[in-house]
PDB file of C-alpha atoms in Angstrom:
ATOM      1  CA  MET A 569     132.923  87.627  58.067  1.00 85.00           C
ATOM      2  CA  ASP A 570     130.615  85.040  56.516  1.00 93.00           C
ATOM      3  CA  ILE A 571     127.406  85.797  58.416  1.00 95.00           C
ATOM      4  CA  LYS A 572     125.500  82.925  56.796  1.00 96.00           C
ATOM      5  CA  GLN A 573     128.122  80.477  58.037  1.00 96.00           C
ATOM      6  CA  VAL A 574     128.005  82.038  61.512  1.00 96.00           C
ATOM      7  CA  LEU A 575     124.197  81.697  61.598  1.00 97.00           C
ATOM      8  CA  THR A 576     124.396  78.116  60.324  1.00 97.00           C
ATOM      9  CA  GLU A 577     126.838  77.145  63.069  1.00 96.00           C
ATOM     10  CA  ILE A 578     124.814  78.869  65.796  1.00 96.00           C
ATOM     11  CA  ILE A 579     121.523  77.292  64.711  1.00 96.00           C
ATOM     12  CA  THR A 580     123.058  73.834  64.243  1.00 96.00           C
ATOM     13  CA  LYS A 581     124.672  73.901  67.670  1.00 94.00           C
ATOM     14  CA  ASN A 582     121.934  75.577  69.694  1.00 94.00           C
ATOM     15  CA  ILE A 583     118.526  75.050  68.055  1.00 94.00           C
ATOM     16  CA  LEU A 584     118.235  72.098  65.655  1.00 94.00           C
ATOM     17  CA  VAL A 585     118.412  69.427  68.383  1.00 92.00           C
ATOM     18  CA  GLN A 586     116.298  70.227  71.429  1.00 90.00           C
ATOM     19  CA  LYS A 587     115.935  68.376  74.705  1.00 87.00           C
ATOM     20  CA  LYS A 588     112.772  68.763  76.721  1.00 79.00           C
ATOM     21  CA  GLU A 589     114.528  70.693  79.481  1.00 81.00           C
ATOM     22  CA  SER A 590     115.991  73.199  77.003  1.00 82.00           C
ATOM     23  CA  ALA A 591     113.271  73.274  74.332  1.00 85.00           C
ATOM     24  CA  ILE A 592     112.515  76.574  72.593  1.00 90.00           C
ATOM     25  CA  TYR A 593     108.777  77.115  72.296  1.00 87.00           C
ATOM     26  CA  SER A 594     108.360  80.523  70.665  1.00 91.00           C
ATOM     27  CA  GLU A 595     109.654  82.540  67.729  1.00 94.00           C
ATOM     28  CA  GLN A 596     110.567  85.380  70.056  1.00 95.00           C
ATOM     29  CA  ALA A 597     112.767  83.030  72.084  1.00 94.00           C
ATOM     30  CA  VAL A 598     114.566  81.951  68.896  1.00 96.00           C
ATOM     31  CA  LYS A 599     115.334  85.591  68.032  1.00 96.00           C
ATOM     32  CA  PHE A 600     116.651  86.184  71.546  1.00 96.00           C
ATOM     33  CA  LYS A 601     118.769  83.022  71.373  1.00 96.00           C
ATOM     34  CA  LEU A 602     120.253  84.051  68.023  1.00 96.00           C
ATOM     35  CA  ALA A 603     121.106  87.526  69.326  1.00 95.00           C
ATOM     36  CA  ILE A 604     122.830  86.080  72.403  1.00 95.00           C
ATOM     37  CA  GLU A 605     124.809  83.527  70.414  1.00 95.00           C
ATOM     38  CA  LEU A 606     125.864  86.115  67.809  1.00 95.00           C
ATOM     39  CA  TYR A 607     127.502  88.008  70.637  1.00 94.00           C
ATOM     40  CA  ARG A 608     129.023  84.927  72.261  1.00 93.00           C
ATOM     41  CA  SER A 609     130.486  83.559  69.042  1.00 91.00           C
ATOM     42  CA  SER A 610     131.518  86.719  67.209  1.00 90.00           C
ATOM     43  CA  GLN A 611     131.151  89.643  69.644  1.00 91.00           C
ATOM     44  CA  ILE A 612     128.342  91.003  67.471  1.00 91.00           C
ATOM     45  CA  ILE A 613     125.969  93.301  69.353  1.00 90.00           C
ATOM     46  CA  SER A 614     122.557  93.139  67.686  1.00 90.00           C
ATOM     47  CA  ILE A 615     119.242  94.929  68.136  1.00 90.00           C
ATOM     48  CA  LEU A 616     115.981  92.995  68.398  1.00 90.00           C
ATOM     49  CA  GLU A 617     112.855  94.433  66.750  1.00 88.00           C
ATOM     50  CA  SER A 618     114.825  97.277  65.148  1.00 88.00           C
ATOM     51  CA  LYS A 619     112.609  99.974  63.595  1.00 86.00           C
ATOM     52  CA  ILE A 620     113.184 100.744  59.914  1.00 81.00           C
ATOM     53  CA  PRO A 621     113.836 104.502  59.483  1.00 73.00           C
ATOM     54  CA  LYS A 622     110.793 106.392  58.158  1.00 71.00           C
ATOM     55  CA  LYS A 623     108.759 103.177  57.929  1.00 74.00           C
ATOM     56  CA  LYS A 624     106.256 101.514  60.239  1.00 78.00           C
ATOM     57  CA  GLN A 625     108.188  98.263  59.963  1.00 80.00           C
ATOM     58  CA  TYR A 626     110.784  96.404  61.985  1.00 89.00           C
ATOM     59  CA  LEU A 627     113.635  93.977  61.428  1.00 94.00           C
ATOM     60  CA  ASP A 628     113.684  90.976  63.745  1.00 96.00           C
ATOM     61  CA  ILE A 629     117.456  91.344  64.229  1.00 96.00           C
ATOM     62  CA  TYR A 630     119.722  94.175  63.067  1.00 95.00           C
ATOM     63  CA  PHE A 631     123.455  94.730  63.526  1.00 95.00           C
ATOM     64  CA  CYS A 632     126.524  96.384  61.991  1.00 93.00           C
ATOM     65  CA  GLU A 633     129.841  94.628  61.426  1.00 90.00           C
ATOM     66  CA  ASN A 634     132.873  96.263  59.782  1.00 90.00           C
ATOM     67  CA  SER A 635     130.702  99.142  58.475  1.00 90.00           C
ATOM     68  CA  ARG A 636     128.205  96.747  56.827  1.00 93.00           C
ATOM     69  CA  LYS A 637     124.569  96.680  57.938  1.00 94.00           C
ATOM     70  CA  TYR A 638     122.771  93.354  58.353  1.00 96.00           C
ATOM     71  CA  GLY A 639     119.130  92.399  58.812  1.00 96.00           C
ATOM     72  CA  ILE A 640     117.686  89.026  59.810  1.00 97.00           C
ATOM     73  CA  GLU A 641     114.062  87.916  59.628  1.00 98.00           C
ATOM     74  CA  VAL A 642     113.135  84.771  61.558  1.00 98.00           C
ATOM     75  CA  LYS A 643     110.289  82.303  61.142  1.00 97.00           C
ATOM     76  CA  TYR A 644     109.892  79.440  63.633  1.00 94.00           C
ATOM     77  CA  LYS A 645     107.209  76.973  62.547  1.00 93.00           C
ATOM     78  CA  THR A 646     106.370  74.062  64.809  1.00 88.00           C
ATOM     79  CA  LYS A 647     104.093  71.093  65.152  1.00 83.00           C
ATOM     80  CA  LEU A 648     103.140  69.321  68.356  1.00 72.00           C
ATOM     81  CA  ASN A 649     105.400  66.459  69.429  1.00 63.00           C
ATOM     82  CA  GLU A 650     104.122  63.739  71.715  1.00 54.00           C
ATOM     83  CA  ILE A 651     107.121  61.650  72.757  1.00 50.00           C
ATOM     84  CA  LEU A 652     106.102  58.768  75.040  1.00 39.00           C
ATOM     85  CA  GLU A 653     105.368  60.254  78.452  1.00 46.00           C
ATOM     86  CA  ASN A 654     107.245  63.459  77.676  1.00 57.00           C
ATOM     87  CA  LYS A 655     105.271  66.172  75.941  1.00 61.00           C
ATOM     88  CA  PHE A 656     106.929  68.907  73.910  1.00 62.00           C
ATOM     89  CA  GLU A 657     104.438  71.766  74.083  1.00 66.00           C
ATOM     90  CA  TYR A 658     105.172  73.214  70.644  1.00 69.00           C
ATOM     91  CA  THR A 659     102.364  75.217  69.088  1.00 67.00           C
ATOM     92  CA  ASN A 660     100.709  73.188  66.339  1.00 64.00           C
ATOM     93  CA  GLN A 661     101.007  75.527  63.324  1.00 58.00           C
ATOM     94  CA  SER A 662      99.568  73.232  60.682  1.00 60.00           C
ATOM     95  CA  ALA A 663      98.806  75.748  57.884  1.00 74.00           C
ATOM     96  CA  GLN A 664     102.023  75.449  55.878  1.00 85.00           C
ATOM     97  CA  ASN A 665     100.628  77.608  53.067  1.00 86.00           C
ATOM     98  CA  PHE A 666     100.594  80.601  55.439  1.00 88.00           C
ATOM     99  CA  GLY A 667     104.021  79.742  56.830  1.00 92.00           C
ATOM    100  CA  LYS A 668     105.548  79.507  53.359  1.00 94.00           C
ATOM    101  CA  TYR A 669     103.805  82.688  52.197  1.00 93.00           C
ATOM    102  CA  TYR A 670     105.148  84.691  55.139  1.00 94.00           C
ATOM    103  CA  TYR A 671     108.643  83.299  54.625  1.00 97.00           C
ATOM    104  CA  LEU A 672     108.535  84.451  51.003  1.00 97.00           C
ATOM    105  CA  ARG A 673     107.287  87.820  52.222  1.00 96.00           C
ATOM    106  CA  ASP A 674     110.321  88.039  54.516  1.00 98.00           C
ATOM    107  CA  ILE A 675     112.573  87.492  51.491  1.00 98.00           C
ATOM    108  CA  ASN A 676     110.660  90.215  49.633  1.00 97.00           C
ATOM    109  CA  ARG A 677     110.998  92.681  52.515  1.00 96.00           C
ATOM    110  CA  LEU A 678     114.709  92.036  52.967  1.00 98.00           C
ATOM    111  CA  GLU A 679     115.242  92.447  49.236  1.00 98.00           C
ATOM    112  CA  ARG A 680     113.517  95.855  49.332  1.00 96.00           C
ATOM    113  CA  TYR A 681     115.621  96.936  52.328  1.00 95.00           C
ATOM    114  CA  VAL A 682     118.809  95.943  50.481  1.00 96.00           C
ATOM    115  CA  LEU A 683     117.751  97.804  47.324  1.00 95.00           C
ATOM    116  CA  ASP A 684     116.823 100.863  49.422  1.00 93.00           C
ATOM    117  CA  ASN A 685     120.268 100.745  51.122  1.00 92.00           C
ATOM    118  CA  ILE A 686     118.717 100.279  54.551  1.00 93.00           C
ATOM    119  CA  ILE A 687     120.866  97.151  54.936  1.00 95.00           C
ATOM    120  CA  ASP A 688     123.730  95.674  52.923  1.00 96.00           C
ATOM    121  CA  GLU A 689     122.824  92.031  53.487  1.00 97.00           C
ATOM    122  CA  GLY A 690     119.639  90.272  54.556  1.00 98.00           C
ATOM    123  CA  TYR A 691     119.066  86.753  55.853  1.00 98.00           C
ATOM    124  CA  ALA A 692     115.669  85.044  55.853  1.00 98.00           C
ATOM    125  CA  VAL A 693     115.737  82.216  58.401  1.00 98.00           C
ATOM    126  CA  LEU A 694     113.105  79.478  58.666  1.00 98.00           C
ATOM    127  CA  ILE A 695     113.395  76.833  61.395  1.00 97.00           C
ATOM    128  CA  THR A 696     110.830  74.029  61.627  1.00 94.00           C
ATOM    129  CA  ASN A 697     110.169  70.535  62.931  1.00 89.00           C
ATOM    130  CA  ASP A 698     107.450  70.086  60.287  1.00 90.00           C
ATOM    131  CA  PRO A 699     108.697  68.092  57.248  1.00 89.00           C
ATOM    132  CA  ASN A 700     105.920  69.520  55.067  1.00 89.00           C
ATOM    133  CA  TYR A 701     107.967  72.691  54.633  1.00 92.00           C
ATOM    134  CA  MET A 702     110.670  70.695  52.830  1.00 90.00           C
ATOM    135  CA  ASN A 703     108.225  68.660  50.742  1.00 88.00           C
ATOM    136  CA  TYR A 704     106.844  69.422  47.288  1.00 85.00           C
ATOM    137  CA  GLY A 705     103.304  70.809  47.326  1.00 78.00           C
ATOM    138  CA  ARG A 706     100.597  68.756  45.641  1.00 74.00           C
ATOM    139  CA  ASP A 707     100.123  69.518  41.949  1.00 72.00           C
ATOM    140  CA  ASN A 708      97.651  72.272  41.052  1.00 68.00           C
ATOM    141  CA  THR A 709      97.187  73.439  44.642  1.00 72.00           C
ATOM    142  CA  LEU A 710      97.713  76.886  46.145  1.00 71.00           C
ATOM    143  CA  ILE A 711     100.421  75.624  48.490  1.00 78.00           C
ATOM    144  CA  GLN A 712     102.454  74.419  45.491  1.00 85.00           C
ATOM    145  CA  LYS A 713     102.836  78.044  44.395  1.00 88.00           C
ATOM    146  CA  TYR A 714     104.737  78.749  47.623  1.00 93.00           C
ATOM    147  CA  ASP A 715     107.060  75.712  47.465  1.00 95.00           C
ATOM    148  CA  ILE A 716     110.398  76.171  49.266  1.00 96.00           C
ATOM    149  CA  TYR A 717     111.777  72.625  49.019  1.00 94.00           C
ATOM    150  CA  ASN A 718     115.566  72.227  48.907  1.00 94.00           C
ATOM    151  CA  GLY A 719     117.102  73.776  45.795  1.00 95.00           C
ATOM    152  CA  LYS A 720     113.952  75.703  44.857  1.00 96.00           C
ATOM    153  CA  GLU A 721     114.610  78.921  42.920  1.00 97.00           C
ATOM    154  CA  ILE A 722     112.780  81.792  44.608  1.00 97.00           C
ATOM    155  CA  ASN A 723     111.940  84.406  41.974  1.00 97.00           C
ATOM    156  CA  GLY A 724     109.019  86.219  40.378  1.00 96.00           C
ATOM    157  CA  LYS A 725     105.442  86.830  41.477  1.00 96.00           C
ATOM    158  CA  TYR A 726     103.571  84.884  44.139  1.00 94.00           C
ATOM    159  CA  PRO A 727      99.810  85.257  44.655  1.00 91.00           C
ATOM    160  CA  GLY A 728      98.304  86.837  47.715  1.00 89.00           C
ATOM    161  CA  ILE A 729      96.547  84.684  50.260  1.00 85.00           C
ATOM    162  CA  LYS A 730      93.346  85.090  52.260  1.00 77.00           C
ATOM    163  CA  GLN A 731      93.674  84.775  56.024  1.00 75.00           C
ATOM    164  CA  LYS A 732      90.826  85.323  58.455  1.00 69.00           C
ATOM    165  CA  GLY A 733      88.795  86.932  55.692  1.00 65.00           C
ATOM    166  CA  LYS A 734      91.498  89.427  54.738  1.00 74.00           C
ATOM    167  CA  GLU A 735      93.423  89.356  51.486  1.00 73.00           C
ATOM    168  CA  LYS A 736      97.196  89.500  51.798  1.00 80.00           C
ATOM    169  CA  ASN A 737      99.116  91.212  49.005  1.00 89.00           C
ATOM    170  CA  ASP A 738     100.867  89.529  46.116  1.00 93.00           C
ATOM    171  CA  ILE A 739     104.618  89.132  46.549  1.00 96.00           C
ATOM    172  CA  THR A 740     107.146  90.059  43.869  1.00 96.00           C
ATOM    173  CA  ILE A 741     110.747  88.928  44.275  1.00 97.00           C
ATOM    174  CA  ASN A 742     113.051  90.528  41.715  1.00 95.00           C
ATOM    175  CA  GLY A 743     116.248  88.629  42.402  1.00 96.00           C
ATOM    176  CA  SER A 744     116.796  84.891  42.267  1.00 96.00           C
ATOM    177  CA  TYR A 745     117.526  82.987  45.471  1.00 97.00           C
ATOM    178  CA  LYS A 746     117.963  79.255  45.966  1.00 96.00           C
ATOM    179  CA  THR A 747     116.708  77.520  49.108  1.00 96.00           C
ATOM    180  CA  GLU A 748     119.209  75.406  51.013  1.00 94.00           C
ATOM    181  CA  TRP A 749     117.966  73.255  53.870  1.00 96.00           C
ATOM    182  CA  PHE A 750     120.124  71.668  56.544  1.00 96.00           C
ATOM    183  CA  PRO A 751     120.685  69.063  57.849  1.00 92.00           C
ATOM    184  CA  MET A 752     118.492  67.842  54.950  1.00 82.00           C
ATOM    185  CA  GLU A 753     116.643  65.112  56.823  1.00 80.00           C
ATOM    186  CA  PHE A 754     113.889  64.789  59.396  1.00 80.00           C
ATOM    187  CA  LYS A 755     114.656  62.294  62.135  1.00 80.00           C
ATOM    188  CA  ASN A 756     111.955  60.558  64.099  1.00 77.00           C
ATOM    189  CA  PRO A 757     111.953  62.051  67.613  1.00 73.00           C
ATOM    190  CA  ASP A 758     113.011  59.767  70.434  1.00 73.00           C
ATOM    191  CA  ARG A 759     111.637  59.911  73.952  1.00 71.00           C
ATOM    192  CA  ASP A 760     113.375  63.131  74.966  1.00 78.00           C
ATOM    193  CA  THR A 761     114.621  64.845  71.824  1.00 84.00           C
ATOM    194  CA  ALA A 762     113.011  66.961  69.100  1.00 83.00           C
ATOM    195  CA  TYR A 763     114.755  67.576  65.772  1.00 89.00           C
ATOM    196  CA  PHE A 764     114.492  70.637  63.546  1.00 93.00           C
ATOM    197  CA  ASN A 765     115.658  71.663  60.076  1.00 95.00           C
ATOM    198  CA  CYS A 766     116.579  75.125  58.843  1.00 98.00           C
ATOM    199  CA  CYS A 767     116.617  77.134  55.633  1.00 98.00           C
ATOM    200  CA  ILE A 768     118.651  80.340  55.311  1.00 98.00           C
ATOM    201  CA  VAL A 769     118.314  82.543  52.227  1.00 98.00           C
ATOM    202  CA  LYS A 770     120.900  85.296  51.773  1.00 98.00           C
ATOM    203  CA  ILE A 771     119.779  88.514  50.073  1.00 98.00           C
ATOM    204  CA  VAL A 772     122.460  90.876  48.785  1.00 95.00           C
ATOM    205  CA  ASN A 773     122.687  93.381  45.940  1.00 85.00           C
ATOM    206  CA  GLU A 774     125.215  91.857  43.535  1.00 75.00           C
ATOM    207  CA  LYS A 775     125.435  94.991  41.364  1.00 65.00           C
TER     208      LYS A 775
END
C-alpha cells in the first residue's frame, strides 16, 4: 500500500478546503481526523500519541500494515482569516522560523526512528494556510536556513533556534529528502471557505 498516496488523498479530500461549519482549528483535531479517515479509507487502525519504547517520546500517529510499522508526525500551522462577516478563528501562528524548524525536527526524529528500526517508514506532514511556508526566505536571514519551499532538498545540519530564552538543539538530517507541496497554489479565501496547502516528506531506509 502506498501510504503517502493514501495520506495525500485523505488530506486533499478532508482538510485542504474548509468551510466555516466544518473548519479544523487545532493540530490535535487534524491528527484525530487523519486517524479516522485512515480507518475509513483503508481499514487501518492507528494509535494516537503512541509512546516510543524505552524513550520519553511519542509519535503523533502509529500503525502497522502488512507487518510494516509506520509513524506520522503532524504540524498544522495557521494564520487568522477574516472573511467578510464570517470569522475563521484559526490561531495566528506568525513565527514561520519556529514552524519550519519544528517541521525539520520532525523529519530528523522520524529518520532516527527508521534507523533504529522502531518504524519502517515515517511521514512528516505539514498543513498550512500561510503562504510564507512555501516561499523562499529572505537572503542572509535565519529563516532562510530552514527553507522548505517546493522542491527543496532537506539534508545536512540546521542551526538551533532560541525560543522563550531557551536554546533548541541543532538538527542533523543524514538522508536527503525533497519537499513536495500540493496543490501548489494559495487561493484567496472567499466569504465562507479557507484553503490550505500540504507538504508530506517520506522517510524510509533505502539500504
